[in-house]
Coordinates of C-alpha atoms in Angstrom, one line a residue:
Chain A
M1 CA 6.4 4.9 -41.1
K2 CA 6.4 2.3 -38.5
K3 CA 4.3 2.5 -35.4
E4 CA 4.7 1.2 -31.9
L5 CA 2.7 -1.9 -31.0
R6 CA 2.3 -3.2 -27.5
L7 CA 1.0 -6.7 -27.2
T8 CA 0.9 -9.3 -24.5
V9 CA 1.2 -12.7 -26.2
N10 CA 0.7 -15.9 -24.1
G11 CA 1.3 -13.9 -21.0
Q12 CA 4.5 -12.2 -22.2
P13 CA 4.6 -8.4 -22.9
Y14 CA 6.2 -7.3 -26.2
E15 CA 7.0 -4.0 -27.8
L16 CA 7.2 -4.1 -31.6
Y17 CA 7.6 -1.5 -34.3
V18 CA 5.5 -2.5 -37.3
K19 CA 4.4 -1.0 -40.6
P20 CA 0.7 -0.2 -40.3
K21 CA -0.1 -2.7 -43.1
T22 CA 1.2 -5.5 -40.9
L23 CA -1.5 -8.1 -40.2
L24 CA -1.8 -9.7 -36.7
V25 CA -0.8 -13.1 -38.1
E26 CA 2.4 -11.5 -39.6
A27 CA 3.2 -9.8 -36.3
L28 CA 2.9 -13.2 -34.5
R29 CA 4.7 -15.3 -37.1
D30 CA 7.3 -13.0 -38.6
H31 CA 8.0 -10.6 -35.8
L32 CA 7.6 -12.9 -32.8
G33 CA 8.5 -16.2 -34.4
L34 CA 5.3 -17.8 -33.1
T35 CA 4.7 -19.9 -36.2
G36 CA 2.1 -22.2 -34.7
T37 CA -0.6 -20.0 -36.1
K38 CA -1.0 -20.8 -39.8
R39 CA -1.9 -18.8 -42.9
G40 CA -4.1 -21.2 -44.8
C41 CA -6.0 -19.3 -47.5
N42 CA -5.2 -15.6 -47.7
S43 CA -8.9 -15.0 -48.3
S44 CA -10.3 -15.0 -44.8
S45 CA -12.1 -18.2 -45.4
C46 CA -10.4 -21.1 -43.6
G47 CA -9.8 -20.1 -40.0
A48 CA -6.4 -21.7 -39.7
C49 CA -5.1 -18.4 -38.4
T50 CA -7.5 -18.2 -35.5
V51 CA -6.1 -16.8 -32.2
I52 CA -7.8 -15.5 -29.1
L53 CA -7.6 -11.7 -28.8
N54 CA -9.0 -10.1 -25.7
G55 CA -11.0 -13.2 -25.0
L56 CA -12.5 -13.4 -28.5
A57 CA -11.7 -15.9 -31.3
V58 CA -10.6 -13.9 -34.3
K59 CA -8.9 -14.6 -37.7
S60 CA -5.5 -13.0 -37.3
C61 CA -5.1 -12.7 -41.0
S62 CA -8.1 -10.4 -41.1
I63 CA -7.0 -7.9 -38.4
L64 CA -4.4 -5.2 -38.7
A65 CA -1.8 -5.8 -35.9
L66 CA -2.2 -2.2 -34.7
Q67 CA -5.8 -2.9 -34.0
A68 CA -4.6 -5.3 -31.3
D69 CA -2.5 -2.6 -29.6
G70 CA -2.6 -2.9 -25.9
G71 CA -4.4 -6.2 -26.1
E72 CA -3.9 -9.8 -25.0
V73 CA -3.4 -12.5 -27.5
L74 CA -3.4 -16.3 -26.8
T75 CA -1.9 -18.5 -29.5
V76 CA -1.6 -22.3 -29.7
E77 CA 1.9 -21.9 -28.2
G78 CA 0.2 -20.6 -25.1
L79 CA -2.1 -23.6 -24.5
A80 CA 0.4 -26.0 -22.9
S81 CA 1.9 -25.3 -19.5
G82 CA 5.5 -26.2 -20.0
A83 CA 5.5 -29.9 -20.8
E84 CA 1.9 -30.4 -19.8
L85 CA -0.5 -30.2 -22.7
H86 CA -3.8 -28.5 -22.5
P87 CA -6.8 -30.9 -22.1
L88 CA -7.9 -30.0 -25.7
Q89 CA -4.5 -30.9 -27.0
E90 CA -4.5 -34.2 -25.1
A91 CA -8.0 -35.0 -26.5
F92 CA -7.0 -34.1 -30.0
L93 CA -4.0 -36.5 -29.8
D94 CA -6.1 -39.3 -28.3
H95 CA -8.9 -38.9 -30.8
G96 CA -6.8 -38.5 -34.0
A97 CA -8.3 -35.1 -34.4
F98 CA -5.7 -34.0 -37.0
Q99 CA -3.9 -35.5 -40.0
C100 CA -1.8 -32.9 -41.8
G101 CA -2.2 -30.6 -38.8
F102 CA -2.5 -27.4 -40.8
C103 CA -6.0 -26.5 -39.4
T104 CA -5.2 -27.7 -36.0
A105 CA -3.9 -24.6 -34.3
G106 CA -6.9 -22.7 -35.5
M107 CA -9.3 -25.5 -34.4
L108 CA -7.8 -25.7 -30.9
M109 CA -8.1 -21.9 -30.5
S110 CA -11.7 -21.9 -31.7
A111 CA -12.5 -24.9 -29.4
K112 CA -10.8 -23.1 -26.4
A113 CA -12.8 -19.9 -27.1
L114 CA -16.0 -22.0 -27.3
L115 CA -15.3 -23.7 -23.9
D116 CA -14.2 -20.5 -22.3
E117 CA -17.6 -19.0 -23.1
N118 CA -19.7 -22.2 -22.7
P119 CA -18.0 -25.1 -20.7
K120 CA -20.8 -27.5 -21.5
P121 CA -21.7 -27.2 -25.2
T122 CA -24.0 -29.7 -26.9
K123 CA -22.7 -31.5 -30.0
E124 CA -24.6 -29.0 -32.1
Q125 CA -23.0 -26.1 -30.3
I126 CA -19.5 -27.7 -30.7
K127 CA -20.2 -27.9 -34.4
E128 CA -21.3 -24.2 -34.4
G129 CA -18.2 -23.3 -32.4
I130 CA -15.8 -24.6 -35.0
D131 CA -17.8 -23.7 -38.1
G132 CA -15.4 -20.9 -38.9
N133 CA -12.6 -23.5 -39.3
I134 CA -12.1 -25.6 -42.4
C135 CA -10.4 -29.0 -42.2
R136 CA -9.6 -30.9 -45.4
C137 CA -8.4 -34.1 -43.8
T138 CA -10.4 -35.4 -40.9
G139 CA -14.0 -34.9 -41.9
Y140 CA -14.5 -33.1 -38.6
N141 CA -16.0 -36.0 -36.6
S142 CA -12.8 -36.8 -34.7
I143 CA -12.4 -33.1 -33.8
I144 CA -15.9 -32.9 -32.5
R145 CA -15.4 -36.1 -30.5
A146 CA -12.2 -34.7 -29.0
V147 CA -13.9 -31.5 -27.9
A148 CA -16.9 -33.5 -26.6
A149 CA -14.5 -35.7 -24.5
V150 CA -13.1 -32.6 -22.9
V151 CA -16.6 -31.3 -22.2
N152 CA -17.4 -34.7 -20.6
G153 CA -14.7 -34.2 -18.1
E154 CA -12.5 -37.0 -19.5
Y155 CA -9.5 -34.6 -19.3
K156 CA -8.8 -32.6 -16.2
E157 CA -7.0 -29.3 -16.4
K158 CA -3.9 -29.9 -14.3
K159 CA -3.4 -26.3 -13.0
Chain B
M1 CA 0.3 -8.0 -50.1
I2 CA -1.2 -4.9 -48.8
R3 CA 0.3 -1.6 -50.1
D4 CA 1.7 0.8 -47.5
F5 CA -0.5 3.4 -46.2
E6 CA -0.5 6.1 -43.6
Y7 CA -2.4 5.1 -40.5
F8 CA -4.5 7.0 -38.0
S9 CA -6.5 5.7 -35.1
P10 CA -8.7 8.4 -33.7
K11 CA -10.3 7.6 -30.3
T12 CA -13.2 10.1 -30.6
L13 CA -15.8 10.7 -33.2
K14 CA -14.7 14.4 -33.5
E15 CA -11.1 13.3 -34.2
A16 CA -12.2 10.9 -36.8
L17 CA -14.5 13.4 -38.6
T18 CA -11.6 16.0 -38.6
L19 CA -9.4 13.5 -40.3
L20 CA -12.1 12.5 -42.8
D21 CA -12.7 16.1 -43.6
K22 CA -9.0 16.6 -44.2
Y23 CA -8.5 13.6 -46.4
Q24 CA -11.9 13.3 -48.1
D25 CA -11.7 10.9 -51.1
E26 CA -8.1 10.0 -50.5
C27 CA -8.7 8.0 -47.3
K28 CA -10.6 4.9 -46.5
V29 CA -12.3 4.1 -43.2
I30 CA -11.6 0.8 -41.5
A31 CA -13.7 -0.6 -38.6
G32 CA -13.5 -4.4 -38.1
G33 CA -11.9 -4.7 -41.5
Q34 CA -13.6 -8.1 -42.1
S35 CA -14.7 -7.0 -45.6
L36 CA -12.2 -4.3 -46.4
L37 CA -9.0 -6.2 -45.6
I38 CA -9.9 -8.9 -48.1
L39 CA -9.9 -6.3 -50.8
M40 CA -6.8 -4.6 -49.5
R41 CA -4.8 -7.8 -49.3
Q42 CA -5.6 -8.3 -53.0
R43 CA -4.7 -4.8 -53.9
L44 CA -8.1 -4.1 -55.2
V45 CA -8.4 -1.2 -52.8
M46 CA -5.2 0.7 -52.1
P47 CA -5.9 3.8 -49.9
E48 CA -3.1 6.2 -49.2
Y49 CA -4.6 7.0 -45.8
L50 CA -6.4 4.6 -43.5
I51 CA -8.6 5.9 -40.7
D52 CA -9.1 3.2 -38.1
I53 CA -12.2 3.9 -36.2
K54 CA -12.4 0.6 -34.4
G55 CA -11.2 2.3 -31.2
I56 CA -14.0 4.8 -31.0
S57 CA -15.8 3.4 -27.9
E58 CA -18.5 6.1 -28.0
L59 CA -19.9 4.4 -31.1
N60 CA -20.1 1.0 -29.5
Y61 CA -23.4 0.5 -27.7
I62 CA -26.8 -1.1 -27.7
K63 CA -29.6 1.0 -26.1
S64 CA -33.1 -0.3 -25.7
D65 CA -36.2 1.6 -24.8
A66 CA -39.7 0.2 -24.7
K67 CA -41.2 3.2 -26.6
E68 CA -38.3 4.2 -28.8
G69 CA -37.0 0.8 -29.8
L70 CA -33.3 0.0 -30.3
R71 CA -30.4 2.4 -30.9
I72 CA -27.3 0.5 -32.0
G73 CA -23.9 2.3 -32.3
A74 CA -22.2 1.7 -35.7
L75 CA -19.2 0.1 -34.1
T76 CA -21.2 -2.6 -32.3
T77 CA -19.9 -6.0 -33.3
H78 CA -22.1 -8.6 -34.8
R79 CA -21.4 -10.9 -31.9
A80 CA -22.5 -8.3 -29.4
I81 CA -25.9 -8.0 -31.2
E82 CA -26.2 -11.7 -31.5
K83 CA -25.7 -12.1 -27.7
S84 CA -27.6 -9.0 -26.5
P85 CA -30.5 -9.4 -24.1
A86 CA -32.1 -6.5 -25.9
M87 CA -32.7 -8.7 -29.0
K88 CA -35.9 -10.3 -27.6
N89 CA -39.5 -10.5 -28.7
G90 CA -39.9 -8.5 -32.0
F91 CA -36.1 -8.0 -32.2
S92 CA -35.2 -11.7 -31.9
V93 CA -34.9 -11.9 -35.7
L94 CA -31.8 -9.7 -35.4
A95 CA -30.0 -12.1 -33.1
E96 CA -31.1 -15.0 -35.4
M97 CA -29.8 -13.2 -38.4
E98 CA -26.5 -12.4 -36.7
H99 CA -26.1 -16.0 -35.5
R100 CA -25.9 -17.2 -39.1
L101 CA -23.8 -14.3 -40.4
A102 CA -20.3 -15.5 -41.5
S103 CA -18.5 -17.2 -38.7
I104 CA -17.9 -16.6 -35.0
Q105 CA -14.4 -15.1 -35.7
T106 CA -15.8 -12.6 -38.2
R107 CA -18.7 -11.7 -35.9
N108 CA -16.3 -11.1 -33.0
W109 CA -14.5 -8.3 -34.8
G110 CA -16.7 -7.1 -37.6
T111 CA -19.2 -4.3 -36.9
I112 CA -22.8 -3.7 -38.0
G113 CA -21.8 -0.2 -39.3
G114 CA -19.0 -1.6 -41.4
N115 CA -21.3 -4.2 -42.8
I116 CA -24.0 -1.6 -43.8
C117 CA -21.4 0.8 -45.3
H118 CA -19.7 -2.0 -47.3
A119 CA -23.1 -2.4 -48.9
D120 CA -22.6 -5.9 -50.2
P121 CA -26.0 -6.8 -51.8
T122 CA -25.7 -10.3 -50.4
G123 CA -25.4 -9.0 -46.8
D124 CA -27.8 -10.3 -44.2
P125 CA -28.3 -7.3 -41.8
A126 CA -29.7 -4.8 -44.4
P127 CA -32.8 -6.8 -45.5
V128 CA -33.7 -7.6 -41.9
L129 CA -33.2 -4.0 -40.7
I130 CA -35.2 -2.7 -43.6
A131 CA -38.0 -5.1 -42.8
L132 CA -37.9 -3.6 -39.3
N133 CA -38.2 -0.1 -40.7
A134 CA -34.7 0.9 -39.5
T135 CA -33.3 4.4 -39.9
L136 CA -29.8 5.6 -39.4
S137 CA -27.7 8.6 -38.6
T138 CA -24.5 9.9 -40.1
A139 CA -22.2 12.7 -39.0
S140 CA -19.6 14.9 -40.5
L141 CA -18.1 18.2 -39.5
K142 CA -21.0 19.9 -41.3
G143 CA -23.6 18.2 -39.1
K144 CA -25.8 15.2 -38.9
R145 CA -28.1 13.5 -41.3
N146 CA -30.9 11.0 -40.7
M147 CA -32.5 8.7 -43.3
A148 CA -34.2 5.4 -43.8
L149 CA -31.8 2.5 -44.3
E150 CA -33.7 1.7 -47.4
D151 CA -32.6 5.0 -48.9
F152 CA -29.0 4.5 -47.8
C153 CA -28.1 1.6 -50.0
L154 CA -27.7 3.0 -53.5
D155 CA -25.8 0.4 -55.6
Y156 CA -23.3 -2.4 -55.5
F157 CA -21.0 -1.5 -52.7
E158 CA -22.2 2.1 -52.7
T159 CA -24.1 4.0 -50.1
A160 CA -25.3 7.6 -49.6
L161 CA -22.3 8.3 -47.4
E162 CA -20.6 11.4 -48.6
P163 CA -16.8 12.1 -48.3
G164 CA -16.1 13.3 -44.8
E165 CA -19.1 11.4 -43.4
L166 CA -19.4 8.5 -40.9
L167 CA -22.3 6.3 -40.1
T168 CA -22.8 6.7 -36.4
E169 CA -26.0 4.9 -35.3
I170 CA -28.8 2.6 -36.5
Q171 CA -32.2 3.0 -35.1
V172 CA -34.8 0.2 -35.0
P173 CA -38.2 1.5 -34.0
A174 CA -40.3 -0.3 -31.4
V175 CA -42.2 -3.2 -33.0
P176 CA -45.9 -2.4 -33.3
P177 CA -48.3 -4.8 -31.6
H178 CA -49.2 -8.0 -33.5
T179 CA -46.1 -7.9 -35.6
G180 CA -43.8 -10.7 -36.4
T181 CA -40.5 -10.6 -38.4
A182 CA -38.5 -13.5 -39.8
Y183 CA -35.5 -14.0 -42.0
A184 CA -34.2 -17.0 -43.9
K185 CA -31.3 -17.3 -46.3
F186 CA -30.3 -20.0 -48.7
N187 CA -26.6 -20.9 -49.0
I188 CA -24.6 -24.0 -50.0
I189 CA -22.3 -23.8 -47.0
E190 CA -23.4 -22.8 -43.6
S191 CA -21.8 -19.5 -42.6
D192 CA -21.5 -18.5 -46.3
M193 CA -23.0 -15.4 -47.8
A194 CA -26.6 -15.6 -49.0
T195 CA -27.4 -17.0 -52.4
V196 CA -30.8 -15.5 -51.7
G197 CA -32.0 -13.9 -48.5
V198 CA -35.6 -13.0 -47.6
A199 CA -36.9 -11.0 -44.7
V200 CA -40.6 -10.5 -44.0
S201 CA -42.4 -8.4 -41.4
I202 CA -46.1 -8.8 -41.0
T203 CA -48.4 -6.6 -38.8
L204 CA -51.9 -7.9 -38.2
G205 CA -54.9 -5.7 -37.7
S206 CA -56.6 -6.5 -34.5
G207 CA -58.5 -9.8 -34.8
D208 CA -59.3 -12.2 -37.7
G209 CA -56.1 -12.4 -39.6
M210 CA -56.2 -9.2 -41.6
C211 CA -52.8 -8.0 -42.8
K212 CA -52.5 -4.4 -41.7
D213 CA -48.9 -4.0 -43.0
I214 CA -46.3 -6.1 -44.6
R215 CA -42.7 -5.6 -45.7
I216 CA -40.9 -8.1 -47.9
V217 CA -37.2 -7.5 -48.4
L218 CA -35.0 -9.5 -50.7
G219 CA -31.2 -9.8 -50.4
A220 CA -28.8 -10.9 -53.1
C221 CA -31.5 -10.3 -55.7
A222 CA -30.5 -6.9 -57.0
S223 CA -27.8 -4.3 -56.7
T224 CA -29.1 -3.5 -53.2
P225 CA -31.5 -5.1 -50.8
M226 CA -34.9 -4.6 -52.5
R227 CA -38.4 -4.3 -51.2
A228 CA -40.7 -6.6 -53.2
K229 CA -43.4 -4.0 -53.3
Q230 CA -45.7 -5.7 -55.8
A231 CA -45.6 -8.9 -53.7
E232 CA -46.4 -6.9 -50.6
E233 CA -49.6 -5.5 -52.4
V234 CA -50.9 -9.1 -52.7
L235 CA -51.2 -9.3 -48.9
R236 CA -51.5 -5.7 -47.6
G237 CA -55.1 -5.0 -46.4
R238 CA -56.3 -8.5 -47.1
K239 CA -57.1 -11.5 -45.0
I240 CA -54.1 -13.7 -45.1
T241 CA -54.4 -17.2 -46.6
D242 CA -51.8 -19.7 -47.7
N243 CA -52.7 -19.1 -51.3
L244 CA -51.9 -15.4 -50.9
F245 CA -48.4 -16.3 -49.6
K246 CA -48.0 -18.5 -52.7
E247 CA -49.1 -15.7 -55.0
A248 CA -46.8 -13.2 -53.2
G249 CA -43.9 -15.6 -53.7
Q250 CA -44.7 -15.9 -57.4
I251 CA -44.8 -12.2 -57.9
A252 CA -41.7 -11.5 -55.8
S253 CA -39.9 -14.0 -57.9
Q254 CA -40.7 -12.0 -61.0
E255 CA -40.0 -8.7 -59.4
A256 CA -36.5 -9.7 -58.3
E257 CA -33.5 -8.9 -60.5
P258 CA -31.0 -11.6 -59.7
I259 CA -27.9 -12.4 -61.7
S260 CA -26.4 -15.8 -62.6
D261 CA -23.0 -16.5 -61.0
I262 CA -20.9 -19.3 -59.6
S263 CA -23.4 -20.0 -56.7
A264 CA -26.6 -20.1 -58.7
S265 CA -28.3 -19.3 -61.9
E266 CA -30.8 -16.5 -62.3
E267 CA -33.6 -19.1 -62.7
Y268 CA -32.6 -20.9 -59.5
R269 CA -32.5 -17.6 -57.6
R270 CA -35.9 -16.7 -58.7
E271 CA -37.2 -20.1 -57.6
L272 CA -35.5 -19.6 -54.2
V273 CA -37.3 -16.2 -53.9
K274 CA -40.6 -17.9 -54.7
V275 CA -40.2 -20.5 -52.1
L276 CA -38.6 -18.4 -49.4
V277 CA -41.1 -15.5 -49.5
A278 CA -43.9 -17.9 -48.9
R279 CA -42.0 -19.8 -46.2
V280 CA -40.7 -16.8 -44.4
G281 CA -44.0 -15.0 -44.7
K282 CA -45.7 -17.9 -42.9
E283 CA -43.1 -17.8 -40.1
A284 CA -43.6 -14.0 -39.8
L285 CA -47.4 -14.6 -39.5
A286 CA -46.9 -17.2 -36.8
R287 CA -44.8 -14.8 -34.9
A288 CA -47.3 -12.0 -35.4
N289 CA -50.0 -14.3 -34.0
Q290 CA -47.9 -14.9 -30.9
A291 CA -46.9 -11.3 -30.4
Chain C
M1 CA -19.4 -14.7 -68.5
L2 CA -22.0 -14.2 -71.1
I3 CA -23.7 -10.9 -71.6
E4 CA -26.5 -10.8 -74.2
G5 CA -29.5 -8.8 -75.2
K6 CA -31.4 -7.3 -78.0
F7 CA -33.3 -4.1 -78.8
T8 CA -35.2 -2.6 -81.7
L9 CA -34.6 0.7 -83.3
Q10 CA -36.8 2.7 -85.7
A11 CA -34.3 3.4 -88.4
P12 CA -33.1 1.9 -91.8
I13 CA -30.6 -0.8 -91.3
Q14 CA -27.8 1.0 -93.2
E15 CA -28.0 4.1 -90.9
V16 CA -27.8 1.9 -87.8
W17 CA -24.8 0.1 -89.3
D18 CA -23.0 3.3 -90.2
L19 CA -23.5 4.7 -86.7
L20 CA -22.0 1.7 -85.0
F21 CA -18.8 2.3 -86.8
E22 CA -18.5 6.0 -85.8
I23 CA -15.7 5.8 -83.2
D24 CA -16.6 9.1 -81.5
T25 CA -20.2 7.9 -81.0
L26 CA -19.1 4.6 -79.7
A27 CA -16.7 6.2 -77.3
A28 CA -19.5 8.5 -76.0
C29 CA -21.8 5.5 -75.5
I30 CA -19.5 3.4 -73.4
P31 CA -19.5 4.6 -69.8
G32 CA -16.0 5.3 -68.5
A33 CA -14.4 5.3 -72.0
E34 CA -11.4 7.5 -71.8
K35 CA -10.1 6.9 -75.3
I36 CA -10.8 4.8 -78.3
E37 CA -8.2 5.0 -81.1
P38 CA -8.1 3.2 -84.4
I39 CA -4.8 1.5 -85.0
D40 CA -5.8 0.3 -88.5
D41 CA -9.1 -0.2 -90.2
R42 CA -10.0 -3.2 -88.2
T43 CA -8.2 -2.7 -84.9
Y44 CA -8.9 -0.3 -82.0
D45 CA -7.0 0.6 -78.9
A46 CA -9.1 1.7 -75.9
I47 CA -9.0 2.6 -72.2
V48 CA -12.1 2.3 -70.1
K49 CA -12.4 3.2 -66.5
Q50 CA -15.0 1.6 -64.2
K51 CA -15.7 2.0 -60.5
V52 CA -17.7 -0.4 -58.3
G53 CA -17.9 0.8 -54.8
P54 CA -14.3 1.0 -53.4
I55 CA -12.8 -0.8 -56.4
T56 CA -11.6 1.2 -59.4
V57 CA -10.3 -0.4 -62.6
R58 CA -8.8 1.0 -65.7
F59 CA -8.9 -1.5 -68.5
K60 CA -6.5 -1.0 -71.5
F61 CA -7.5 -3.2 -74.3
I62 CA -7.2 -3.9 -78.0
T63 CA -10.2 -4.9 -80.1
T64 CA -10.1 -6.4 -83.6
L65 CA -13.1 -6.7 -85.9
T66 CA -12.7 -10.2 -87.2
E67 CA -15.8 -10.6 -89.2
I68 CA -17.5 -7.7 -91.0
D69 CA -20.6 -8.5 -93.1
P70 CA -22.3 -5.2 -93.8
P71 CA -24.9 -4.3 -92.8
R72 CA -25.9 -7.4 -90.9
H73 CA -23.1 -8.8 -88.7
V74 CA -19.9 -7.9 -87.0
T75 CA -17.7 -9.9 -84.6
A76 CA -15.2 -8.3 -82.4
E77 CA -12.5 -10.0 -80.4
G78 CA -10.0 -8.7 -78.1
R79 CA -7.9 -8.8 -74.9
G80 CA -7.0 -6.3 -72.3
E81 CA -5.7 -5.8 -68.8
D82 CA -6.3 -3.6 -65.8
I83 CA -3.6 -1.0 -65.7
G84 CA -3.3 -1.7 -62.0
K85 CA -2.5 -5.4 -62.7
A86 CA -5.7 -6.6 -61.0
G87 CA -6.8 -8.7 -63.9
T88 CA -6.8 -9.5 -67.6
F89 CA -9.6 -10.4 -69.8
T90 CA -10.5 -11.7 -73.3
Q91 CA -13.7 -11.1 -75.1
K92 CA -15.6 -12.2 -78.1
T93 CA -18.6 -10.2 -79.1
S94 CA -21.0 -10.6 -82.0
V95 CA -23.6 -8.1 -83.0
D96 CA -26.3 -8.9 -85.5
L97 CA -28.7 -6.5 -87.2
T98 CA -31.9 -7.9 -88.5
E99 CA -34.2 -5.8 -90.7
I100 CA -37.7 -6.0 -89.5
S101 CA -39.0 -3.5 -92.0
E102 CA -37.7 -0.6 -94.1
D103 CA -37.5 1.6 -91.0
S104 CA -37.0 -0.9 -88.2
V105 CA -34.0 -2.9 -87.1
E106 CA -33.5 -5.4 -84.4
I107 CA -30.0 -5.4 -82.9
S108 CA -28.9 -8.4 -80.9
Y109 CA -25.6 -8.8 -79.2
S110 CA -23.8 -11.6 -77.4
S111 CA -20.6 -11.0 -75.6
N112 CA -18.4 -13.7 -74.0
V113 CA -16.0 -12.1 -71.5
S114 CA -13.5 -14.1 -69.6
L115 CA -11.9 -12.4 -66.7
V116 CA -8.7 -13.7 -65.0
G117 CA -6.7 -12.6 -62.1
R118 CA -7.4 -11.1 -58.6
L119 CA -10.3 -9.2 -60.0
A120 CA -11.9 -12.4 -61.1
T121 CA -11.3 -14.3 -57.9
F122 CA -12.3 -11.6 -55.4
G123 CA -14.2 -9.3 -57.6
E124 CA -16.1 -11.9 -59.7
R125 CA -19.5 -11.3 -58.3
I126 CA -18.9 -7.6 -58.3
M127 CA -17.6 -7.5 -61.9
R128 CA -20.3 -9.8 -63.2
A129 CA -23.1 -7.8 -61.8
K130 CA -21.5 -4.6 -62.9
A131 CA -20.8 -5.9 -66.4
K132 CA -24.5 -6.6 -66.8
Q133 CA -25.2 -3.0 -65.7
V134 CA -22.6 -1.6 -68.1
G135 CA -24.0 -3.6 -71.0
E136 CA -27.4 -2.2 -70.3
E137 CA -26.1 1.3 -70.1
I138 CA -24.3 1.0 -73.4
T139 CA -27.4 -0.2 -75.2
K140 CA -29.4 2.6 -73.6
N141 CA -26.9 5.2 -74.7
L142 CA -26.7 3.7 -78.2
Q143 CA -30.5 3.8 -78.5
E144 CA -30.7 7.4 -77.4
R145 CA -28.0 8.4 -79.9
L146 CA -29.7 6.6 -82.7
K147 CA -33.1 8.1 -81.8
S148 CA -31.8 11.6 -81.8
R149 CA -29.7 11.0 -84.9
I150 CA -32.7 9.7 -86.8
A151 CA -34.9 12.4 -85.5
S152 CA -32.7 15.1 -86.9

C-alpha cells in the first residue's frame, strides 16, 4: 500500500505516493526524473548515490524514501544556479576532477557537505570528507586539488 | 530488489512498543537502516512488517553528568557522538572510534542503538563501550530491563533482545580517576570494518604504575566482542612494564577465536591481536598517566 | 571454504562406522536438519534449516557417497540450494576413521564447501563463521551419541 511522501528537492516541494520499500535514490531518479544521482554498487559501498538530506551527506541508496518525509534534499541538479555553475563544479571542470563521471555527482555532494560544515578544511580533512566516495578513474588527486582550490578562494560563489 | 512490506513509523516509544508487541517475530525494526537495508536489498531478510523507529525523537539524546557519566539514547547517530562536546577526557575514545567508523554518510544516518542491536562481531562501538563498562536499558510493554553490554551480545548478529523489546539507552559510567582508554583497529581500507579491533582500558592505583584494573576487549575475533580475560590477568594488580604488555598480547592472541576469511587468515588475525593489544595497552597507559 | 577437524572416540572402529550410516542418528546430530531421506543406497535427499541473526536459510540438497571403503573412509559429494534462492552450494567431504587401538578410533573430516549467490557475497562472513560453528556442533552431537551408544 503506497504512502504519501512530502519532499522538498532542490528548493521545489513535491508530493509523491510511493511503496514503502522505495529507496530515496529511487524516489529521486525514477519518480522525480533527477537522474544526476547515480546507483553505483547496490551494496552501500561506493557513495555515488550521495545527496544532502536535511544538511547531512547521506547515501540515498541506503535510506528508505519515507524516512526523508518532510525533509529537504539537495542533489547535484541543485548545485548550479541556472546557467551558473557552483564553484565546486567549476573547480572540478578546471582540474579534470572526473573522467567517466559516474562518481562525480556523489563526490560533489560530499564535497559540498564538507565545505558547508567546515569552509576551510586542510588537505587531510578534504580526504576524510570524501572517504565515503570511491572513484575508479582519477586516483582522487585531481578531486582533492579541485576542492582545495575552492577552499583557497579561487572560485567565488556568484550569488 | 526489496520485497514489499507493510510500514509503520511510530513517533513515540509507546507507539513503537505497542506495534512490536502486536507483531512480535513477524516484524523487523529499522532505525538508520545502514546495516539492515543491505540485507533487505539482497532479500536475505524479508520482513512482512517494518517498524521504522528513526523518527522517535525522545530516544535521540546525549546526556552528560560529572558523577553519573554518559547516557546516550539508542537513536543517537554515530556522527552526533563523534561531534559531541561530551566526548572529552575519558570519553574521547568514543569520538575517536566513531570518527573511523564506516564513512561520513553512514555515520550521518546510522544510529548507535542500531549498530549494537545488529551485533556484527566486527563492529567498532561494542568493544570500546565494553572497555568503558557500559550498560544498557531496554523497554517493552512488560517493563524495562538493564544489563551490561557485555551480556547483551550473544552470538553472530544475535542479542539478548526479546520479541517486543527495544534498546532505549546506553549508559557509560563516569571514568574513574587515573583511567585511560584507547581503541585501534586494523583494516585494509580506511573506513572499512575491522579485520581485528582492540580496546583497552587501564586504571592505575594511586602512584608508582600499579595496574588497579584493566579491561581488554577484542573485536572481530569471535562470535561477539570478547574480553581477553586471561590477558587481563597478566597485568591486573601488578606494576606495569613493557614486557607485561608483550606477554598480555601473546596470551590474548591465543585466547582469541578468530576465523579465516577473505580479509585475513586466522594466523594473521592472531598476530594482529598480539601486536594491537600491546600497542593499545601502552596508549591506554599513557592516557591513564595524564588523567 | 574448508572446514576440517578431528576427534577421538573410545569405541571399536566397526561400531563407529555403523553408527555413521544410521540415517536417523545422522539427522539428529545435524542442527536444523528437517529431513534426510535415502533415494538409493548411496544417495540422500536432505533439508537443513539454519538461522544466523536476522537471516534464515533452508538448504535443500542431495548428497552422494562416492567412495565407500569400510570401515576406514567415506567421501560424500553433493550440491544444494537455498529454498529462498539466496544461494547455491557444492560440497565435497571426506571422513577418515583410524584405529588407534581395539577400543579407540580417531575420526578426521575435511569438508570443502563452495557457496555461490547473494548469500556468499553478502553473507560470506556470516556463513563462514556459522559453518565452523555448525561443524563443531555436529561433531559434538556425534560424540555424545557414540558415547551413550557405547555405554549402553
